[in-house]
mmCIF file of C-alpha atoms and ligand atoms in Angstrom:
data_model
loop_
_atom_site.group_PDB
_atom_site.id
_atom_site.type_symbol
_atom_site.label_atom_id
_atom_site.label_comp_id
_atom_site.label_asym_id
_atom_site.label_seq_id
_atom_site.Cartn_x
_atom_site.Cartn_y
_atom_site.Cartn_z
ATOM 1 C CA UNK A 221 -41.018 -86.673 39.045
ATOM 2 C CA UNK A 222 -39.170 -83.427 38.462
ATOM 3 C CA UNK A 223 -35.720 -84.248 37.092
ATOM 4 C CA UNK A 224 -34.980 -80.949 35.420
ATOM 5 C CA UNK A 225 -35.522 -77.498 37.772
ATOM 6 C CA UNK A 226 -36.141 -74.710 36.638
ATOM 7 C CA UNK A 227 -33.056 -72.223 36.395
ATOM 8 C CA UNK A 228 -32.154 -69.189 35.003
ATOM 9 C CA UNK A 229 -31.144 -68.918 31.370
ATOM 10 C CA UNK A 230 -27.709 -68.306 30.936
ATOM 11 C CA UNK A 231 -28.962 -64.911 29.144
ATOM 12 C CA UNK A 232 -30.817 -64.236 32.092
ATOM 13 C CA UNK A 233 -27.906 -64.565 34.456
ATOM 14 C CA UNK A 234 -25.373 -62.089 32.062
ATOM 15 C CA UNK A 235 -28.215 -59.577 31.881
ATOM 16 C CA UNK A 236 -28.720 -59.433 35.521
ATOM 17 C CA UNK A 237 -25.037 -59.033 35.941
ATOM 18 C CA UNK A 238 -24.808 -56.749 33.153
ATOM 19 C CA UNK A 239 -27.491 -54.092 34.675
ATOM 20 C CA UNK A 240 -25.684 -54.730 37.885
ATOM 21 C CA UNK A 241 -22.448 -53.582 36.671
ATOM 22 C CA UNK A 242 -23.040 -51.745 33.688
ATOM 23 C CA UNK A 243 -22.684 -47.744 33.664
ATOM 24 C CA UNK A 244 -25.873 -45.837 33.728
ATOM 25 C CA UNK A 245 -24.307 -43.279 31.331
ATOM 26 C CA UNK A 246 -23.463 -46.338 29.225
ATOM 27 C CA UNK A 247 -25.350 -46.126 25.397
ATOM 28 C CA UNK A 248 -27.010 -49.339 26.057
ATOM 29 C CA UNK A 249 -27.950 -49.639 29.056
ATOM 30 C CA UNK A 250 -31.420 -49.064 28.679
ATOM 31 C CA UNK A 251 -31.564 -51.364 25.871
ATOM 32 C CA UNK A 252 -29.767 -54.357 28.278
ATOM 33 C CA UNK A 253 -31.969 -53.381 31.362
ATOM 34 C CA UNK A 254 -35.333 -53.902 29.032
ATOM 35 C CA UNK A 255 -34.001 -56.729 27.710
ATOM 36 C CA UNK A 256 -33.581 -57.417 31.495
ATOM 37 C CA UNK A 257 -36.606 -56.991 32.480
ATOM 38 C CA UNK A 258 -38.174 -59.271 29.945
ATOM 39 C CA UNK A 259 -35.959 -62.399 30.760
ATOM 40 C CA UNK A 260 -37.117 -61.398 34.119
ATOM 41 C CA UNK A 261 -40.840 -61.643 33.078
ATOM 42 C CA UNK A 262 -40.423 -64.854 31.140
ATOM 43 C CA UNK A 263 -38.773 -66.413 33.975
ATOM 44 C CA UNK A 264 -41.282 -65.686 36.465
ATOM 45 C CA UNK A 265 -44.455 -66.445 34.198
ATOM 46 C CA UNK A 266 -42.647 -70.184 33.919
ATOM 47 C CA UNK A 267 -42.282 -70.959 37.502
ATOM 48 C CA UNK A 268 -45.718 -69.204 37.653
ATOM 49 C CA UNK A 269 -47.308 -71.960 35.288
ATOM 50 C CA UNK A 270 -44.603 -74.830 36.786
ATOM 51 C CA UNK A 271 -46.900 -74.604 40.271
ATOM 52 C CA UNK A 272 -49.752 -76.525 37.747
ATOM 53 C CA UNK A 273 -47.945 -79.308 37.609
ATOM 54 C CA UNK A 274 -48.161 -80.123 41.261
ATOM 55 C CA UNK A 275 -50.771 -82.833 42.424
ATOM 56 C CA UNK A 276 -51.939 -82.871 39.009
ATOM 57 C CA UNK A 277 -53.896 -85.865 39.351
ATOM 58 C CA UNK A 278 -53.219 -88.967 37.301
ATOM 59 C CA UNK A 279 -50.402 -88.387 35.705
ATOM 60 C CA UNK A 280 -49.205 -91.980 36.882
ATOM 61 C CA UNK A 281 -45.370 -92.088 35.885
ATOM 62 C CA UNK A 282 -44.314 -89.310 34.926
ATOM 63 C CA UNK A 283 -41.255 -86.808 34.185
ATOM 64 C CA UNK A 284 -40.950 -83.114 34.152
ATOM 65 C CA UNK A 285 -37.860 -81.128 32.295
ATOM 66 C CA UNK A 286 -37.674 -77.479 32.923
ATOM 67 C CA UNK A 287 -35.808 -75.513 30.164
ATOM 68 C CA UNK A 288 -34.936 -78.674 28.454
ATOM 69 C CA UNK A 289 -32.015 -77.698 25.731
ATOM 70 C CA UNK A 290 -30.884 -79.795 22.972
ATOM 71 C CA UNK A 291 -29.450 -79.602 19.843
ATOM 72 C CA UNK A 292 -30.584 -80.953 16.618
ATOM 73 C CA UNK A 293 -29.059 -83.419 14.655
ATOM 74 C CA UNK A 294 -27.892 -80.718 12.106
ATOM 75 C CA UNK A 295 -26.398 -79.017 15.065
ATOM 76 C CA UNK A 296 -29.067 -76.428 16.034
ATOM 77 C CA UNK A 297 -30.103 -75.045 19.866
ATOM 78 C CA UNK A 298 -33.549 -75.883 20.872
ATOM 79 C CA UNK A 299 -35.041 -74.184 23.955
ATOM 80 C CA UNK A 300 -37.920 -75.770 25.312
ATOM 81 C CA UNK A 301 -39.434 -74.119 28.330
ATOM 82 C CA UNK A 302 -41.196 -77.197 29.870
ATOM 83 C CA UNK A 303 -41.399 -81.286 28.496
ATOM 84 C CA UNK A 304 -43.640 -83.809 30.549
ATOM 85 C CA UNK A 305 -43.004 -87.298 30.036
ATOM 86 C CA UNK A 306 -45.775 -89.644 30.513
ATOM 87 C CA UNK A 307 -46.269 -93.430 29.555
ATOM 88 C CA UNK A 308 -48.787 -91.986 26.738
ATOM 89 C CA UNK A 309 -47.250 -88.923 24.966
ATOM 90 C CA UNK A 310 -44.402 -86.446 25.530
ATOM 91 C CA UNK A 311 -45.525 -82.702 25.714
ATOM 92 C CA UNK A 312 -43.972 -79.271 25.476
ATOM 93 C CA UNK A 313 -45.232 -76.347 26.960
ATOM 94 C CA UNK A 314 -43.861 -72.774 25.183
ATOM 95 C CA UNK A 315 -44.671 -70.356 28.211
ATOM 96 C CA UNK A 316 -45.199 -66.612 27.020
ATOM 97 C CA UNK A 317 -45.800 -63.741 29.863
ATOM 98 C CA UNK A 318 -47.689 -60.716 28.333
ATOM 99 C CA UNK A 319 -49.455 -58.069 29.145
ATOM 100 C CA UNK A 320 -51.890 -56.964 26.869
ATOM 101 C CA UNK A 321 -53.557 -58.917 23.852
ATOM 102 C CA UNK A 322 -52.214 -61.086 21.661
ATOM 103 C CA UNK A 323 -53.279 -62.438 18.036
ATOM 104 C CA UNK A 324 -51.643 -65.079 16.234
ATOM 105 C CA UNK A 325 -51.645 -64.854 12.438
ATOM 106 C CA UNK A 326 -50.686 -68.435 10.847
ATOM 107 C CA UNK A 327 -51.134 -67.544 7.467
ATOM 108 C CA UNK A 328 -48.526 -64.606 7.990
ATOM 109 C CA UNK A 329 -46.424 -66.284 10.660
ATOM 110 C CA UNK A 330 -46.431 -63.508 13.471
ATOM 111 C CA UNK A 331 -47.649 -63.070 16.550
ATOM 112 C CA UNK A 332 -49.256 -59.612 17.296
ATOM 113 C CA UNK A 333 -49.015 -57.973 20.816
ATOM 114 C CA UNK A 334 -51.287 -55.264 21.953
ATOM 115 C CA UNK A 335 -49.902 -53.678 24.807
ATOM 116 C CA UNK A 336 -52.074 -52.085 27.354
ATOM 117 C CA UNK A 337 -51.085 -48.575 25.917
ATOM 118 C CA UNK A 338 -52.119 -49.022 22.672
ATOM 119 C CA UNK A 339 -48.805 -50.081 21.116
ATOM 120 C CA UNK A 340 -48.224 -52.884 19.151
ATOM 121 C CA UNK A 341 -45.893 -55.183 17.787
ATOM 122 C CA UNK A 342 -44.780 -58.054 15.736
ATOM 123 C CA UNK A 343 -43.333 -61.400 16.637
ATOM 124 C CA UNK A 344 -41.960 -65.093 15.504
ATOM 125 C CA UNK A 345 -45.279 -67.078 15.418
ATOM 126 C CA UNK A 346 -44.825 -69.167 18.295
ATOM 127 C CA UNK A 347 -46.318 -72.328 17.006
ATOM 128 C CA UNK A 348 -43.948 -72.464 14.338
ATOM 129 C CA UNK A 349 -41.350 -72.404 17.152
ATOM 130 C CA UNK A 350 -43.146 -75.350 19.050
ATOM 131 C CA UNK A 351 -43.813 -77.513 15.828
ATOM 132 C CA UNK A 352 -39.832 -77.391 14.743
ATOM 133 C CA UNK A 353 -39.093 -78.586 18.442
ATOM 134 C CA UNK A 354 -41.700 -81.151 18.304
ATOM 135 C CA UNK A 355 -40.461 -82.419 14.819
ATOM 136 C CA UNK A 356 -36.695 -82.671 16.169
ATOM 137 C CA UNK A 357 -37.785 -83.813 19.293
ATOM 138 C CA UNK A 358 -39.354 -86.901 16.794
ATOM 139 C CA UNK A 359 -36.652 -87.169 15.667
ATOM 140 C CA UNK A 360 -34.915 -88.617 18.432
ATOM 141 C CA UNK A 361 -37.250 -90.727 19.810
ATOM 142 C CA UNK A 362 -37.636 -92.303 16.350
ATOM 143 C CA UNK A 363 -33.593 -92.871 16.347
ATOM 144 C CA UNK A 364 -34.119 -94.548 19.815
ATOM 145 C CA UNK A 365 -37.047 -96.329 18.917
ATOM 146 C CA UNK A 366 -39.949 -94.717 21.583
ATOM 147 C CA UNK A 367 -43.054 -94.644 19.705
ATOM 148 C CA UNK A 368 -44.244 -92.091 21.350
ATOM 149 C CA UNK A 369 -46.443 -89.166 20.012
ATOM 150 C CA UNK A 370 -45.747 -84.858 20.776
ATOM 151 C CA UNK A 371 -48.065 -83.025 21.916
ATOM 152 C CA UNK A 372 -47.375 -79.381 22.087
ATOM 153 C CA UNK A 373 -48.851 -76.147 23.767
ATOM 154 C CA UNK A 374 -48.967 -72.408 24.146
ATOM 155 C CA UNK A 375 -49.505 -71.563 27.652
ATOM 156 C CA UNK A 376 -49.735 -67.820 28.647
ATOM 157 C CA UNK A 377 -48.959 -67.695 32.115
ATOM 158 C CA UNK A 378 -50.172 -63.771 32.831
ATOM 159 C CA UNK A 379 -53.822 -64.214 34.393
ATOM 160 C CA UNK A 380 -54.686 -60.862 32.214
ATOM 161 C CA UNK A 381 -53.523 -61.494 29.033
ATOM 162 C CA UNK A 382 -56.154 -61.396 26.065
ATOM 163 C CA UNK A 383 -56.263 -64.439 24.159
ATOM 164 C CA UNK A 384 -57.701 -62.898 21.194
ATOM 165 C CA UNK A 385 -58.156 -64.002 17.445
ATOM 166 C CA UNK A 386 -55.309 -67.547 17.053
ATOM 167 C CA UNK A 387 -55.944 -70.628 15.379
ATOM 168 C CA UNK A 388 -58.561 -72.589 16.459
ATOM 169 C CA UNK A 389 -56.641 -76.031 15.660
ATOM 170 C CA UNK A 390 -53.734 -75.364 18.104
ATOM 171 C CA UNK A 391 -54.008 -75.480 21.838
ATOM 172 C CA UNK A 392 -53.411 -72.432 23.305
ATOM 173 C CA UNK A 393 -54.745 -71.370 26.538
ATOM 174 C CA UNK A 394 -54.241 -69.744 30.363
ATOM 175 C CA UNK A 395 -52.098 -71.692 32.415
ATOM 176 C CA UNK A 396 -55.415 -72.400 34.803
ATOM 177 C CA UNK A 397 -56.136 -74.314 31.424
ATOM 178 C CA UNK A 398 -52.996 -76.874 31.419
ATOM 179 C CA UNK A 399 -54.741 -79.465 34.302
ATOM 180 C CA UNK A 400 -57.776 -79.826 31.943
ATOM 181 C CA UNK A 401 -56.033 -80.156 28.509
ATOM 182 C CA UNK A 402 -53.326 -82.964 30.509
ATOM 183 C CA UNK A 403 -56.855 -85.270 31.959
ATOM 184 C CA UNK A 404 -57.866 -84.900 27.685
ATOM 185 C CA UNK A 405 -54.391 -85.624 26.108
ATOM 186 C CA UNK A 406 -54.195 -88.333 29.694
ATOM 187 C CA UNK A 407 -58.120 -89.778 27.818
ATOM 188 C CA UNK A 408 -56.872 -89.715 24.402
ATOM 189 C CA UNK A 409 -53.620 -92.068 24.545
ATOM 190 C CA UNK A 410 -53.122 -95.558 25.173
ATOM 191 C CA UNK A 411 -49.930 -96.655 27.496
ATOM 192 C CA UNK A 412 -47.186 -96.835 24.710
ATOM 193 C CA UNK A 413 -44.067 -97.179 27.073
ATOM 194 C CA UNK A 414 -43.749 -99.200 30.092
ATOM 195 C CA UNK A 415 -42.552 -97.988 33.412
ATOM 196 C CA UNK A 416 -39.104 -99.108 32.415
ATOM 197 C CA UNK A 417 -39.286 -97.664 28.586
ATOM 198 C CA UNK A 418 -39.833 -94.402 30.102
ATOM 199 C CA UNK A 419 -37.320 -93.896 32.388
ATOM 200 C CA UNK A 420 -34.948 -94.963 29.707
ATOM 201 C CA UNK A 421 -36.239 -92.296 27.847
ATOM 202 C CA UNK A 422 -36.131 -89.636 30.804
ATOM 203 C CA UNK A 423 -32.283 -90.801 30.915
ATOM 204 C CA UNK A 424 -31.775 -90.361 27.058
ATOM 205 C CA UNK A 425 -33.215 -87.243 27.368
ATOM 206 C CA UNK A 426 -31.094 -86.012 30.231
ATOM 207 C CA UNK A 427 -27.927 -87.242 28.174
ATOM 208 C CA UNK A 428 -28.987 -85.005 25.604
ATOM 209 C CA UNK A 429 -29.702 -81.954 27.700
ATOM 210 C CA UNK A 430 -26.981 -79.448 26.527
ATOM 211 C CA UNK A 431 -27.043 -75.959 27.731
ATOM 212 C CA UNK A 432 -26.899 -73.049 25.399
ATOM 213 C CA UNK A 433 -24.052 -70.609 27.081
ATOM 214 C CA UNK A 434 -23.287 -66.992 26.272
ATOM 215 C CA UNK A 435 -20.072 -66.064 26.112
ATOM 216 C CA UNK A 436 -19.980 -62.213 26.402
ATOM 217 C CA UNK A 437 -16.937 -60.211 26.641
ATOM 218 C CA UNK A 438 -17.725 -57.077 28.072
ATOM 219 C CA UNK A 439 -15.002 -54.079 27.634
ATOM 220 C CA UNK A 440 -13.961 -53.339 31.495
ATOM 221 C CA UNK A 441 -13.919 -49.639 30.842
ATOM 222 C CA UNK A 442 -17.976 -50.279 30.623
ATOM 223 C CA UNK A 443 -18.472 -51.486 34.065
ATOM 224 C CA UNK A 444 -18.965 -51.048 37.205
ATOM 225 C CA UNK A 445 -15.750 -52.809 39.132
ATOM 226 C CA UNK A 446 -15.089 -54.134 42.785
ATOM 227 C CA UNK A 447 -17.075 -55.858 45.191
ATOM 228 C CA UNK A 448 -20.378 -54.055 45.436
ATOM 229 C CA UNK A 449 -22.720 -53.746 48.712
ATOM 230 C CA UNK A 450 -25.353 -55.830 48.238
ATOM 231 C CA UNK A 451 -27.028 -53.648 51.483
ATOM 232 C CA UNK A 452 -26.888 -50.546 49.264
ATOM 233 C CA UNK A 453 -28.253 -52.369 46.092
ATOM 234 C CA UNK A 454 -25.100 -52.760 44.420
ATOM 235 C CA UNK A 455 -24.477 -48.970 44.723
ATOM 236 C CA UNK A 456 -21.345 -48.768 46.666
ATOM 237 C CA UNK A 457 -18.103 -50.308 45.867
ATOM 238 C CA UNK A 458 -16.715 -52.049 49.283
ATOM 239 C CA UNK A 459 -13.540 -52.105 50.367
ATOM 240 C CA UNK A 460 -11.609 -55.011 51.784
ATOM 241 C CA UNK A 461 -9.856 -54.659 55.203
ATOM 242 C CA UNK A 462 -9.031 -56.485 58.333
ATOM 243 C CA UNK A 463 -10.446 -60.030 55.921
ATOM 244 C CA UNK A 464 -13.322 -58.584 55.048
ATOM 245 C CA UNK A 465 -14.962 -56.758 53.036
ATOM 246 C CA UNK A 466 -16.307 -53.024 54.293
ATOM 247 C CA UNK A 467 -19.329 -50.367 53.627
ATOM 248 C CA UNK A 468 -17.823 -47.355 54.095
ATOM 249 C CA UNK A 469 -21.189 -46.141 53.654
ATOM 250 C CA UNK A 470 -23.991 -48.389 55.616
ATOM 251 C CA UNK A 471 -21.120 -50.157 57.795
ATOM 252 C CA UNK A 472 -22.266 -53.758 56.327
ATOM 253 C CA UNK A 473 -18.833 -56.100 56.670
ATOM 254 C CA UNK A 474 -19.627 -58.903 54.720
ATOM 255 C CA UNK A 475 -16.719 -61.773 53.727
ATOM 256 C CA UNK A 476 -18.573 -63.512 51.214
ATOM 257 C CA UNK A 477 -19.862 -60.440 49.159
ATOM 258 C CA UNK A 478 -16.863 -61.089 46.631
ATOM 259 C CA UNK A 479 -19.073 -64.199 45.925
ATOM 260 C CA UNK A 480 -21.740 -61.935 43.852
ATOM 261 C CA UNK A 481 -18.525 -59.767 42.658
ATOM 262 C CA UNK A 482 -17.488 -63.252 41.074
ATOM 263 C CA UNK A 483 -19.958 -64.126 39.903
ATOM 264 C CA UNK A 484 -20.606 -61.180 37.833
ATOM 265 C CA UNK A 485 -16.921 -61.484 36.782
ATOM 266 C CA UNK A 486 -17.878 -64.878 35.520
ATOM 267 C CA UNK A 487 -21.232 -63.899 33.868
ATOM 268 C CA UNK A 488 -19.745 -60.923 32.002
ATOM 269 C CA UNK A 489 -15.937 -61.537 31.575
ATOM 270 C CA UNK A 490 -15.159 -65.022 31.927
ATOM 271 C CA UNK A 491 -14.391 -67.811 34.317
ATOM 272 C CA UNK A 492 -10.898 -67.625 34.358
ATOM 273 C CA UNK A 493 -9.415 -64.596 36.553
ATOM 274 C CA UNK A 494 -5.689 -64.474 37.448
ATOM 275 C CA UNK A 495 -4.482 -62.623 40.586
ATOM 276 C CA UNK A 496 -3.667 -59.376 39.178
ATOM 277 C CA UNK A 497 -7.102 -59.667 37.235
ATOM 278 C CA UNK A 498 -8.470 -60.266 40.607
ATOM 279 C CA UNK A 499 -6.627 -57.180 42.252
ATOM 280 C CA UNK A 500 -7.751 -54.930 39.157
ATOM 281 C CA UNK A 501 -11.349 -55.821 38.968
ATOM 282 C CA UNK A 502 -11.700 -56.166 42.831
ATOM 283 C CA UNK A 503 -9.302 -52.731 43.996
ATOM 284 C CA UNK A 504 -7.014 -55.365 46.126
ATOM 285 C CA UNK A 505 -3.338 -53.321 46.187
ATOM 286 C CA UNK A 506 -1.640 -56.389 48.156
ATOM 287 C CA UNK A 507 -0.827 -59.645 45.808
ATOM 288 C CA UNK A 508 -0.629 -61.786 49.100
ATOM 289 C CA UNK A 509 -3.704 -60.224 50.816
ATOM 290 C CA UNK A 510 -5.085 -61.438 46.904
ATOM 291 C CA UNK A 511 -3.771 -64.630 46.748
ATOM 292 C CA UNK A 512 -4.944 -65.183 50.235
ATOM 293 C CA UNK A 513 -8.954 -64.527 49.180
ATOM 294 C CA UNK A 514 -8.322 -66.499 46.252
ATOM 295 C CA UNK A 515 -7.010 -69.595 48.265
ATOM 296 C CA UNK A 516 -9.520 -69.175 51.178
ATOM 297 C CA UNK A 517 -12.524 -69.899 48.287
ATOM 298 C CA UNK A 518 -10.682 -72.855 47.010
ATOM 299 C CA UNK A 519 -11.353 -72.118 43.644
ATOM 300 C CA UNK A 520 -9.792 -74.690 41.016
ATOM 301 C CA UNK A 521 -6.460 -73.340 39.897
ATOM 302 C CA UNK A 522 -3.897 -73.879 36.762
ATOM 303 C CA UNK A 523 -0.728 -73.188 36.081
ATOM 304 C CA UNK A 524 2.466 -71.674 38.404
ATOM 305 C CA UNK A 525 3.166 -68.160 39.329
ATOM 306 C CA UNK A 526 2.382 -65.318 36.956
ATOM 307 C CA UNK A 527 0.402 -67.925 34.515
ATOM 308 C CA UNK A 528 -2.167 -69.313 37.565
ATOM 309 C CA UNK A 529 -5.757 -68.540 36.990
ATOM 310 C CA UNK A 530 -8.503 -69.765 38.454
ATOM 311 C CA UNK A 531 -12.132 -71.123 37.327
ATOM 312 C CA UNK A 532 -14.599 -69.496 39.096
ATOM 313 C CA UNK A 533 -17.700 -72.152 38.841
ATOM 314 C CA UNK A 534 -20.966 -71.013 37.782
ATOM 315 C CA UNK A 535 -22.457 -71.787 41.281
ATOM 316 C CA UNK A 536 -20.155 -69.145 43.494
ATOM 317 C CA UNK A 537 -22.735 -66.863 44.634
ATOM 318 C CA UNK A 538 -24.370 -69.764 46.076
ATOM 319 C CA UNK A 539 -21.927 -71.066 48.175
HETATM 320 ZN ZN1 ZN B 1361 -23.546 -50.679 52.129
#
């Protein structure tokens, strides 16, 4: 049972934003849109290896988390990409998209990536990553009393990445591997849990889910304002008339595009906007024609006259 989808990190969502919004002539863009572009990757390579999972056969009761976040009891963030409850063991999945070869060093604690032009570089040693979840992990199902053991894997979820010299004593493998390494770990376990132990478990578990947010708080004079047409690929600023919003260029009207202009607001400034925030980010001269859009989205609101903001919700592109 899936009881934790797959979504998009919160970094994820403030870099798409931020290349969205952000000034090409701006120093860093390049550096946000490759950072970009590898959230992108990531993301993709774990929905990529989350298809495995379905009609796996024999998993009997079981419970999937996607991008299961907790923190420690000392206070510290973990990020897991996927867990798997079963009656048997628990299991985390780290899921790495790369192109080009890797090598993992456990003596030196890196990770070495060969990309396909030659060039290579250094990184965390992932197993260290997935050991110090699995050991805090432990940790909390020994304070709830689950005797359950962790299992934990490195699944590369890019068909043509080369596996090339890593540990032998660590499973790592292609996500085509995952169904075959589940029907060993599924052989090597007795039941530990019942039916109902588990799902008490899969409830602790979502209790303890706590979301890592980024709280970024972008100077205006770097981006990009007003509502942009999502026709035009966020090139042209619209313009709102008649109650709605205009392409003077491709003649799109669209009323809901200050949806996505919100929710970049939210993902790169904050989710509190007042009305003349809302008429200076979104070029509205008219403070009723603003307070009018404002009220129409029935937005949560606080406070009276100059002092009302509203909370834009982290779900207002969709709707
Ligand atoms: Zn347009």
């Amino acid at each position: 049972m899936l009881l934790l989808e797959r979504t998009k990190s919160s970094k994820l969502v403030m870099l798409e934003s931020l290349v969205r919004r952000l000034h090409p002539s701006d120093s860093d863009y390049a550096y946000f849109k490759e950072g970009y572009q590898r959230q992108v990757a990531g993301y993709e390579g774990e929905k990529w290896v989350d298809r495995e999972w379905f009609d796996m056969p024999n998993l009997g009761c079981h419970y999937l988390f996607c991008n299961y976040e907790f923190e420690n009891e000392h206070g510290f963030s973990h990020q897991i990409d996927t867990v798997s409850l079963t009656l048997k063991y628990l299991l985390i999945l780290e899921i790495k998209n790369i192109s080009g070869r890797v090598d993992i060093d456990e003596d030196k604690h890196q990770m070495i990536v060969t990309r396909p032009d030659g060039t290579t570089k250094s990184y965390a040693n992932p197993l260290d990553q997935i050991r110090r979840h699995a050991q805090h992990l432990g940790v909390l199902l020994d304070q709830f009393k689950f005797p359950l053991p962790i299992e934990g894997a490195l699944v590369f979820s890019n068909p043509a990445t080369i596996i090339g010299n890593v540990p032998k004593n660590f499973p790592i493998f292609h996500s085509s591997g995952l169904r075959h390494f589940v029907q060993r770990l599924l052989k090597k376990y007795h039941e530990k849990l019942s039916e109902k132990q588990s799902a008490q478990l899969s409830k602790i578990l979502l209790t303890k889910l706590k979301r890592q947010e980024v709280n970024p708080s972008f100077d205006l004079s770097r981006l990009r304002k007003g509502v942009l047409c999502g026709v035009c690929d966020f090139q042209v600023i619209m313009t709102y008339r008649g109650g709605t919003w205009q392409c003077m260029s491709c003649g799109a009207r669209d009323k809901s595009a200050i949806l996505q202009g919100l929710h970049d607001y939210r993902a790169l400034i904050g989710n509190k906007i007042t009305n003349k925030e809302f008429r200076e980010f979104f070029g509205v001269e008219s403070m009723d024609a603003a307070s009018k859009i404002l009220s129409r989205l029935e937005l949560e609101s606080y406070g009276k006259k100059r002092g009302r903001y509203y909370l834009i919700p982290s779900n207002i592109n969709k709707k």
